[in-house]
Amino acid sequence: RTMPPVLDPPKSKVDGLAFLGLSISRKSEKGHPDSETHQTAFDLNDVLDRDYENIFSTNDDGWLVGGGEPGPPDSYKLAAKDSAHVELLRIGTYRKEWGGVPLEEILEVMQSGEILIPQIEVLPTAVVANPDTPPELEIRFDMEPEHPDFDNEEAPLPLNWQLRFLHNQLFRRVEFPSRFCPGAFHSTILRKAEFRSEEHRVKYFEKCEAAIKAWREKGAQPLNTFPRDVDGNILQLNDNFPEVEQLTSADAEEEQEKDDAAKKDFVIDEASCHSGIWLFTDRQNISHFFKPNFFPPYGPEKRKIIMDVLSQEWDEHQLQWKPCGMGSMTKNKKVMPKPMKLDVIDNKDKGLVDKVDDFVEGIETTISSLLCSSPSRAQNK
């Protein structure tokens, strides 16, 4: 494949960077001063190598997450704010003639209530090197298990189900030539990573595994516990936490960290759900936020809606829907049922099977005769 798996390649004229997804940016004293905080659940510096103990070189962007790149004299990569994100739907451009879709249409769909937006609670599942040479380093947000139990109503919902749930709804609802989702679902943290040695590569990924393990112990987390604007400023505070007054963003973050333990005792309800999705013009510029409208708890009725949506999976290779577990998002595909044995075939169908067998045998006999009568065959005898 020589181009991204867009829906209609001939009509996808100009590539673009607009998309719907998660923002996982977080301001850090190690990064760029203009970075915005859109989540405090995960400090992505835990999987970075800012001191370059294991990684020798990168592309000129340097670290894309964990606060971004501060620039000279703290780093000598291109200074840029944190752009950590996870794409759910690549729009590309807002121009139909280029294969995109107008901004107005996207806003109409997202504000109509047609798309059920759950409370986003996610968990990084791995840090991997993609197949590029040199590779990009990515934080994965895979759905686990890959093959959910659709029959057991008591089974817990899969980890990170919200991403596939939104992705499938969006792909069903909007069709345009440039539509696709790059590497569902990940956040790129570094490009063109070259390690000092194979041993240093191993050490780096051991560090990442330790961070992932620590995050897993805490479980899936909401990205936003306060409503924020596109610049990361807290708009208002949850009524569940009256002791936290309207503060500056930095002070509220500090207060939020102090109250982490206490927050676990509060019941999740509509008033406390602020973890939604964002509309990006590009990875450094956000234009709109769409708050949740499909709230927990996810009891039997809502679970059925969720599992119905998850029952299908988009296959980016064949550009079509497949049963969950059979598409390109699944690493370990489901094993197809074995063919029926002849002794369990009805007598009505056995005659058809016999005819097929006779037909195949006839073809084999013809091919064998042709091979035996060919000049090269005769010469070898």
CSV table of C-alpha atoms in Angstrom, one decimal:
chain,number,residue,atom,x,y,z
A,1,ARG,CA,0.0,0.0,0.0
A,2,THR,CA,1.4,3.4,-1.0
A,3,MET,CA,-1.1,5.7,0.6
A,4,PRO,CA,-3.3,5.9,3.8
A,5,PRO,CA,-6.4,3.6,3.7
A,6,VAL,CA,-8.8,6.4,2.8
A,7,LEU,CA,-12.4,5.5,1.9
A,8,ASP,CA,-12.2,6.6,-1.8
A,9,PRO,CA,-8.6,7.1,-2.9
A,10,PRO,CA,-9.3,8.6,-6.4
A,11,LYS,CA,-11.5,11.3,-4.9
A,12,SER,CA,-9.2,12.1,-2.0
A,13,LYS,CA,-7.3,14.9,-3.6
A,14,VAL,CA,-5.5,16.8,-0.9
A,15,ASP,CA,-4.3,15.4,2.4
A,16,GLY,CA,-5.1,17.3,5.6
A,17,LEU,CA,-4.7,17.1,9.4
A,18,ALA,CA,-8.2,17.8,10.8
A,19,PHE,CA,-9.5,15.1,13.0
A,20,LEU,CA,-11.8,14.1,15.9
A,21,GLY,CA,-10.1,12.5,18.9
A,22,LEU,CA,-8.8,12.7,22.4
A,23,SER,CA,-6.4,15.3,23.7
A,24,ILE,CA,-4.0,13.9,26.3
A,25,SER,CA,-1.7,16.9,26.4
A,26,ARG,CA,-0.4,18.0,29.8
A,27,LYS,CA,1.8,20.9,30.8
A,28,SER,CA,5.1,20.1,32.3
A,29,GLU,CA,8.1,22.0,33.6
A,30,LYS,CA,10.2,19.8,31.4
A,31,GLY,CA,8.4,20.9,28.3
A,32,HIS,CA,7.2,23.9,26.4
A,33,PRO,CA,5.8,26.8,28.5
A,34,ASP,CA,2.8,27.2,26.1
A,35,SER,CA,1.6,23.6,26.5
A,36,GLU,CA,-2.0,23.1,27.6
A,37,THR,CA,-3.3,20.6,30.2
A,38,HIS,CA,-6.2,18.6,28.9
A,39,GLN,CA,-5.7,15.7,31.3
A,40,THR,CA,-3.9,14.8,34.5
A,41,ALA,CA,-4.6,11.1,34.6
A,42,PHE,CA,-1.2,10.1,33.0
A,43,ASP,CA,2.2,11.8,33.1
A,44,LEU,CA,3.6,10.7,29.7
A,45,ASN,CA,7.1,11.7,30.8
A,46,ASP,CA,7.1,8.3,32.5
A,47,VAL,CA,7.6,6.7,29.1
A,48,LEU,CA,10.0,9.3,27.7
A,49,ASP,CA,13.8,9.4,27.6
A,50,ARG,CA,14.4,13.1,27.9
A,51,ASP,CA,18.0,12.6,29.0
A,52,TYR,CA,18.7,10.4,25.9
A,53,GLU,CA,20.2,7.6,28.0
A,54,ASN,CA,18.8,5.0,25.6
A,55,ILE,CA,17.8,6.9,22.5
A,56,PHE,CA,20.5,8.6,20.4
A,57,SER,CA,18.6,10.5,17.8
A,58,THR,CA,15.1,11.5,16.6
A,59,ASN,CA,13.6,13.7,13.9
A,60,ASP,CA,13.7,17.4,14.5
A,61,ASP,CA,10.3,17.4,16.4
A,62,GLY,CA,11.8,15.5,19.4
A,63,TRP,CA,9.3,14.6,22.0
A,64,LEU,CA,5.7,15.3,21.0
A,65,VAL,CA,4.2,14.6,24.4
A,66,GLY,CA,4.9,15.1,28.1
A,67,GLY,CA,4.8,18.8,27.7
A,68,GLY,CA,6.5,18.9,24.3
A,69,GLU,CA,9.9,20.3,23.5
A,70,PRO,CA,11.1,23.4,25.4
A,71,GLY,CA,13.7,24.4,22.8
A,72,PRO,CA,17.1,26.0,23.5
A,73,PRO,CA,18.8,26.0,25.9
A,74,ASP,CA,16.9,23.1,27.5
A,75,SER,CA,16.7,21.1,24.3
A,76,TYR,CA,17.9,21.6,20.8
A,77,LYS,CA,14.9,20.2,18.9
A,78,LEU,CA,12.2,22.4,17.4
A,79,ALA,CA,10.4,24.2,20.3
A,80,ALA,CA,6.8,23.1,20.3
A,81,LYS,CA,4.0,22.6,22.8
A,82,ASP,CA,2.6,19.2,23.8
A,83,SER,CA,0.4,17.8,21.0
A,84,ALA,CA,-0.4,14.4,22.6
A,85,HIS,CA,-3.6,13.0,21.0
A,86,VAL,CA,-5.4,9.9,19.9
A,87,GLU,CA,-7.3,10.0,16.6
A,88,LEU,CA,-10.7,8.5,16.2
A,89,LEU,CA,-11.7,9.9,12.8
A,90,ARG,CA,-9.3,11.6,10.4
A,91,ILE,CA,-11.3,14.3,8.5
A,92,GLY,CA,-8.3,15.7,6.6
A,93,THR,CA,-9.7,19.0,5.2
A,94,TYR,CA,-13.0,20.8,5.4
A,95,ARG,CA,-13.2,21.1,1.6
A,96,LYS,CA,-15.4,18.7,-0.3
A,97,GLU,CA,-13.6,19.1,-3.6
A,98,TRP,CA,-10.4,17.8,-1.9
A,99,GLY,CA,-12.2,14.8,-0.5
A,100,GLY,CA,-12.9,16.3,2.9
A,101,VAL,CA,-16.2,17.3,4.6
A,102,PRO,CA,-17.3,20.8,5.6
A,103,LEU,CA,-16.8,21.9,9.2
A,104,GLU,CA,-20.5,22.8,9.4
A,105,GLU,CA,-21.5,19.2,8.6
A,106,ILE,CA,-19.1,17.8,11.3
A,107,LEU,CA,-20.5,20.3,13.9
A,108,GLU,CA,-24.1,19.4,12.9
A,109,VAL,CA,-23.5,15.7,13.4
A,110,MET,CA,-21.6,16.1,16.7
A,111,GLN,CA,-24.1,18.5,18.2
A,112,SER,CA,-27.2,16.6,17.1
A,113,GLY,CA,-27.0,13.9,19.7
A,114,GLU,CA,-26.9,11.2,17.1
A,115,ILE,CA,-23.3,10.3,18.1
A,116,LEU,CA,-23.4,8.8,21.6
A,117,ILE,CA,-20.4,10.1,23.5
A,118,PRO,CA,-19.6,8.1,26.6
A,119,GLN,CA,-17.6,9.3,29.6
A,120,ILE,CA,-14.0,8.7,28.2
A,121,GLU,CA,-12.1,6.5,30.7
A,122,VAL,CA,-9.0,5.0,29.1
A,123,LEU,CA,-5.8,3.2,29.9
A,124,PRO,CA,-2.5,3.0,27.9
A,125,THR,CA,-1.9,-0.6,27.1
A,126,ALA,CA,1.6,-0.6,25.7
A,127,VAL,CA,4.5,1.4,24.2
A,128,VAL,CA,5.6,0.1,20.9
A,129,ALA,CA,7.9,0.8,17.9
A,130,ASN,CA,5.9,0.9,14.7
A,131,PRO,CA,7.2,-0.8,11.5
A,132,ASP,CA,8.8,2.4,10.1
A,133,THR,CA,12.6,2.6,9.6
A,134,PRO,CA,13.6,4.3,11.9
A,135,PRO,CA,10.4,3.7,13.8
A,136,GLU,CA,7.9,6.0,15.5
A,137,LEU,CA,7.3,5.3,19.2
A,138,GLU,CA,3.7,5.0,20.0
A,139,ILE,CA,1.5,4.6,23.1
A,140,ARG,CA,-1.2,2.1,22.4
A,141,PHE,CA,-4.8,2.3,23.6
A,142,ASP,CA,-6.0,-1.1,22.5
A,143,MET,CA,-9.3,-2.7,23.3
A,144,GLU,CA,-8.9,-5.6,25.7
A,145,PRO,CA,-9.9,-8.3,25.3
A,146,GLU,CA,-9.9,-8.2,21.5
A,147,HIS,CA,-12.8,-10.6,21.4
A,148,PRO,CA,-15.3,-9.4,24.0
A,149,ASP,CA,-17.9,-11.8,25.4
A,150,PHE,CA,-21.0,-10.7,23.5
A,151,ASP,CA,-23.2,-13.5,25.0
A,152,ASN,CA,-22.6,-12.9,28.7
A,153,GLU,CA,-24.5,-9.9,29.9
A,154,GLU,CA,-22.6,-10.0,33.2
A,155,ALA,CA,-19.2,-9.8,31.5
A,156,PRO,CA,-17.4,-6.5,32.1
A,157,LEU,CA,-17.1,-4.1,29.2
A,158,PRO,CA,-13.8,-4.2,27.4
A,159,LEU,CA,-11.0,-1.9,28.4
A,160,ASN,CA,-10.9,1.2,26.2
A,161,TRP,CA,-14.2,0.2,24.6
A,162,GLN,CA,-15.1,3.9,24.3
A,163,LEU,CA,-12.7,4.5,21.5
A,164,ARG,CA,-14.0,1.7,19.3
A,165,PHE,CA,-17.5,2.7,20.2
A,166,LEU,CA,-17.0,6.2,19.0
A,167,HIS,CA,-15.0,5.2,16.0
A,168,ASN,CA,-17.6,2.8,14.7
A,169,GLN,CA,-20.4,5.3,15.2
A,170,LEU,CA,-18.5,8.0,13.3
A,171,PHE,CA,-17.6,5.7,10.5
A,172,ARG,CA,-21.2,4.7,10.1
A,173,ARG,CA,-22.5,8.2,10.2
A,174,VAL,CA,-20.1,10.2,8.0
A,175,GLU,CA,-18.9,9.1,4.6
A,176,PHE,CA,-16.4,11.1,2.6
A,177,PRO,CA,-13.4,10.2,0.3
A,178,SER,CA,-10.6,11.1,2.8
A,179,ARG,CA,-12.1,9.3,5.8
A,180,PHE,CA,-9.8,7.0,7.7
A,181,CYS,CA,-8.3,6.4,11.1
A,182,PRO,CA,-4.5,6.2,11.4
A,183,GLY,CA,-3.3,3.2,13.5
A,184,ALA,CA,-6.3,2.8,15.7
A,185,PHE,CA,-5.7,3.7,18.5
A,186,HIS,CA,-2.4,5.3,19.4
A,187,SER,CA,-0.6,8.5,20.3
A,188,THR,CA,2.8,9.1,18.6
A,189,ILE,CA,5.4,10.2,21.1
A,190,LEU,CA,8.5,10.3,19.0
A,191,ARG,CA,9.5,9.9,15.3
A,192,LYS,CA,12.6,8.4,13.8
A,193,ALA,CA,13.8,6.8,17.1
A,194,GLU,CA,17.4,5.5,16.8
A,195,PHE,CA,18.7,3.7,19.9
A,196,ARG,CA,22.3,3.7,21.1
A,197,SER,CA,22.4,-0.1,20.9
A,198,GLU,CA,20.1,-3.1,21.1
A,199,GLU,CA,20.8,-3.3,24.9
A,200,HIS,CA,19.6,0.4,25.2
A,201,ARG,CA,16.5,-0.4,23.2
A,202,VAL,CA,15.7,-3.2,25.7
A,203,LYS,CA,16.3,-0.9,28.7
A,204,TYR,CA,14.0,1.7,27.2
A,205,PHE,CA,11.1,-0.7,26.7
A,206,GLU,CA,11.6,-2.2,30.2
A,207,LYS,CA,11.1,1.4,31.5
A,208,CYS,CA,7.9,1.7,29.5
A,209,GLU,CA,6.6,-1.6,30.7
A,210,ALA,CA,7.1,-0.5,34.3
A,211,ALA,CA,5.1,2.6,33.7
A,212,ILE,CA,2.3,0.7,31.9
A,213,LYS,CA,2.2,-1.7,34.8
A,214,ALA,CA,1.8,1.2,37.3
A,215,TRP,CA,-1.0,2.7,35.2
A,216,ARG,CA,-2.7,-0.7,34.9
A,217,GLU,CA,-2.8,-1.0,38.7
A,218,LYS,CA,-4.8,2.2,38.9
A,219,GLY,CA,-7.2,1.1,36.1
A,220,ALA,CA,-8.9,3.1,33.4
A,221,GLN,CA,-9.0,6.8,34.2
A,222,PRO,CA,-11.2,9.8,33.1
A,223,LEU,CA,-9.1,12.2,31.1
A,224,ASN,CA,-11.0,15.3,32.3
A,225,THR,CA,-12.3,15.7,35.8
A,226,PHE,CA,-13.0,19.4,35.3
A,227,PRO,CA,-14.6,21.0,32.3
A,228,ARG,CA,-11.9,22.9,30.3
A,229,ASP,CA,-11.8,25.2,27.3
A,230,VAL,CA,-9.5,24.5,24.3
A,231,ASP,CA,-6.6,26.2,26.0
A,232,GLY,CA,-6.8,23.9,29.0
A,233,ASN,CA,-8.4,26.5,31.4
A,234,ILE,CA,-10.9,25.2,33.9
A,235,LEU,CA,-14.3,26.7,33.1
A,236,GLN,CA,-16.1,25.6,36.3
A,237,LEU,CA,-15.6,23.1,39.0
A,238,ASN,CA,-17.6,20.0,39.8
A,239,ASP,CA,-20.2,20.6,42.5
A,240,ASN,CA,-19.0,17.3,44.1
A,241,PHE,CA,-15.8,19.2,45.2
A,242,PRO,CA,-17.1,22.4,46.9
A,243,GLU,CA,-13.8,22.8,48.8
A,244,VAL,CA,-12.1,23.6,45.5
A,245,GLU,CA,-13.0,27.2,44.6
A,246,GLN,CA,-12.7,28.8,41.2
A,247,LEU,CA,-8.9,28.8,40.9
A,248,THR,CA,-6.3,29.4,38.3
A,249,SER,CA,-5.5,26.3,36.2
A,250,ALA,CA,-2.2,25.7,37.9
A,251,ASP,CA,-3.7,26.0,41.4
A,252,ALA,CA,-6.7,23.8,40.5
A,253,GLU,CA,-4.3,21.1,39.3
A,254,GLU,CA,-2.5,21.2,42.6
A,255,GLU,CA,-5.7,21.0,44.5
A,256,GLN,CA,-7.0,18.2,42.3
A,257,GLU,CA,-3.9,16.1,43.0
A,258,LYS,CA,-4.4,16.6,46.8
A,259,ASP,CA,-8.0,15.3,46.5
A,260,ASP,CA,-7.4,12.3,44.3
A,261,ALA,CA,-8.1,9.8,47.1
A,262,ALA,CA,-11.3,11.5,48.2
A,263,LYS,CA,-12.6,11.7,44.6
A,264,LYS,CA,-12.7,7.9,44.4
A,265,ASP,CA,-15.6,7.9,46.9
A,266,PHE,CA,-17.9,10.0,44.7
A,267,VAL,CA,-20.5,8.4,42.5
A,268,ILE,CA,-20.0,9.0,38.8
A,269,ASP,CA,-23.1,10.8,37.4
A,270,GLU,CA,-24.0,13.2,34.7
A,271,ALA,CA,-22.8,16.2,36.7
A,272,SER,CA,-19.3,14.8,37.1
A,273,CYS,CA,-18.7,13.6,33.5
A,274,HIS,CA,-16.4,16.0,31.7
A,275,SER,CA,-14.3,13.6,29.7
A,276,GLY,CA,-15.3,13.9,26.0
A,277,ILE,CA,-13.7,14.4,22.6
A,278,TRP,CA,-12.1,17.3,20.7
A,279,LEU,CA,-12.1,18.6,17.2
A,280,PHE,CA,-8.6,19.4,16.0
A,281,THR,CA,-7.7,21.5,13.0
A,282,ASP,CA,-4.2,20.0,13.4
A,283,ARG,CA,-2.4,18.4,16.3
A,284,GLN,CA,-1.5,21.7,17.9
A,285,ASN,CA,-4.8,23.5,17.3
A,286,ILE,CA,-8.1,22.5,18.8
A,287,SER,CA,-11.4,24.3,17.8
A,288,HIS,CA,-14.2,22.5,19.6
A,289,PHE,CA,-15.0,20.2,22.5
A,290,PHE,CA,-17.9,17.7,22.6
A,291,LYS,CA,-18.9,16.7,26.1
A,292,PRO,CA,-20.4,13.3,27.0
A,293,ASN,CA,-24.1,12.7,26.4
A,294,PHE,CA,-24.1,8.9,27.1
A,295,PHE,CA,-23.5,8.6,30.8
A,296,PRO,CA,-22.6,5.8,33.2
A,297,PRO,CA,-23.5,3.6,34.8
A,298,TYR,CA,-23.7,1.3,31.8
A,299,GLY,CA,-26.4,-1.1,32.9
A,300,PRO,CA,-28.1,-3.8,30.7
A,301,GLU,CA,-29.9,-1.5,28.3
A,302,LYS,CA,-26.8,0.7,27.7
A,303,ARG,CA,-24.6,-2.3,27.6
A,304,LYS,CA,-26.7,-3.8,24.7
A,305,ILE,CA,-26.3,-0.6,22.8
A,306,ILE,CA,-22.5,-0.6,23.3
A,307,MET,CA,-22.1,-4.3,22.4
A,308,ASP,CA,-24.2,-3.9,19.3
A,309,VAL,CA,-21.9,-1.1,18.1
A,310,LEU,CA,-18.8,-3.1,19.0
A,311,SER,CA,-20.1,-6.2,17.1
A,312,GLN,CA,-18.7,-4.8,13.9
A,313,GLU,CA,-15.1,-3.9,13.1
A,314,TRP,CA,-13.8,-1.8,10.2
A,315,ASP,CA,-11.1,-3.4,8.1
A,316,GLU,CA,-8.8,-0.8,6.6
A,317,HIS,CA,-7.3,-3.3,4.1
A,318,GLN,CA,-10.5,-4.2,2.4
A,319,LEU,CA,-12.4,-1.0,3.3
A,320,GLN,CA,-15.4,-2.8,4.6
A,321,TRP,CA,-17.1,-3.9,7.9
A,322,LYS,CA,-16.4,-7.3,9.3
A,323,PRO,CA,-17.5,-9.1,12.5
A,324,CYS,CA,-15.6,-8.0,15.6
A,325,GLY,CA,-12.4,-9.9,15.8
A,326,MET,CA,-12.0,-10.3,12.0
A,327,GLY,CA,-10.9,-6.8,11.0
A,328,SER,CA,-7.6,-5.0,10.8
A,329,MET,CA,-7.9,-3.7,14.4
A,330,THR,CA,-7.6,-7.2,15.7
A,331,LYS,CA,-4.1,-8.7,16.1
A,332,ASN,CA,-5.2,-12.3,16.7
A,333,LYS,CA,-8.0,-13.0,14.4
A,334,LYS,CA,-10.8,-15.4,15.3
A,335,VAL,CA,-10.4,-18.9,14.1
A,336,MET,CA,-13.0,-19.7,11.4
A,337,PRO,CA,-15.2,-22.8,12.0
A,338,LYS,CA,-13.9,-26.0,10.5
A,339,PRO,CA,-15.7,-27.3,7.4
A,340,MET,CA,-18.4,-29.9,8.1
A,341,LYS,CA,-17.5,-33.5,7.8
A,342,LEU,CA,-19.4,-35.6,5.2
A,343,ASP,CA,-21.0,-37.7,7.8
A,344,VAL,CA,-22.9,-34.8,9.2
A,345,ILE,CA,-24.2,-33.5,5.9
A,346,ASP,CA,-27.8,-34.1,5.1
A,347,ASN,CA,-28.6,-36.7,2.4
A,348,LYS,CA,-30.2,-33.9,0.5
A,349,ASP,CA,-26.9,-32.0,0.3
A,350,LYS,CA,-24.7,-35.1,-0.1
A,351,GLY,CA,-25.6,-35.4,-3.8
A,352,LEU,CA,-24.3,-31.9,-4.4
A,353,VAL,CA,-21.1,-32.7,-2.5
A,354,ASP,CA,-20.6,-35.9,-4.7
A,355,LYS,CA,-21.1,-33.8,-7.8
A,356,VAL,CA,-18.5,-31.3,-6.7
A,357,ASP,CA,-16.1,-34.1,-5.9
A,358,ASP,CA,-16.6,-35.7,-9.3
A,359,PHE,CA,-16.1,-32.3,-11.0
A,360,VAL,CA,-12.8,-31.6,-9.1
A,361,GLU,CA,-11.6,-35.2,-9.9
A,362,GLY,CA,-12.3,-34.6,-13.6
A,363,ILE,CA,-10.3,-31.3,-13.5
A,364,GLU,CA,-7.3,-33.1,-11.8
A,365,THR,CA,-7.4,-35.9,-14.5
A,366,THR,CA,-7.4,-33.4,-17.3
A,367,ILE,CA,-4.5,-31.4,-15.8
A,368,SER,CA,-2.5,-34.7,-15.3
A,369,SER,CA,-3.1,-35.7,-19.0
A,370,LEU,CA,-1.9,-32.3,-20.2
A,371,LEU,CA,1.3,-32.5,-18.2
A,372,CYS,CA,2.0,-36.0,-19.4
A,373,SER,CA,1.6,-35.0,-23.1
A,374,SER,CA,3.7,-31.8,-22.9
A,375,PRO,CA,6.9,-31.7,-25.0
A,376,SER,CA,9.2,-31.0,-22.0
A,377,ARG,CA,7.6,-33.9,-20.2
A,378,ALA,CA,8.0,-36.2,-23.1
A,379,GLN,CA,11.7,-35.2,-23.5
A,380,ASN,CA,12.4,-36.0,-19.9
A,381,LYS,CA,11.1,-39.6,-20.2
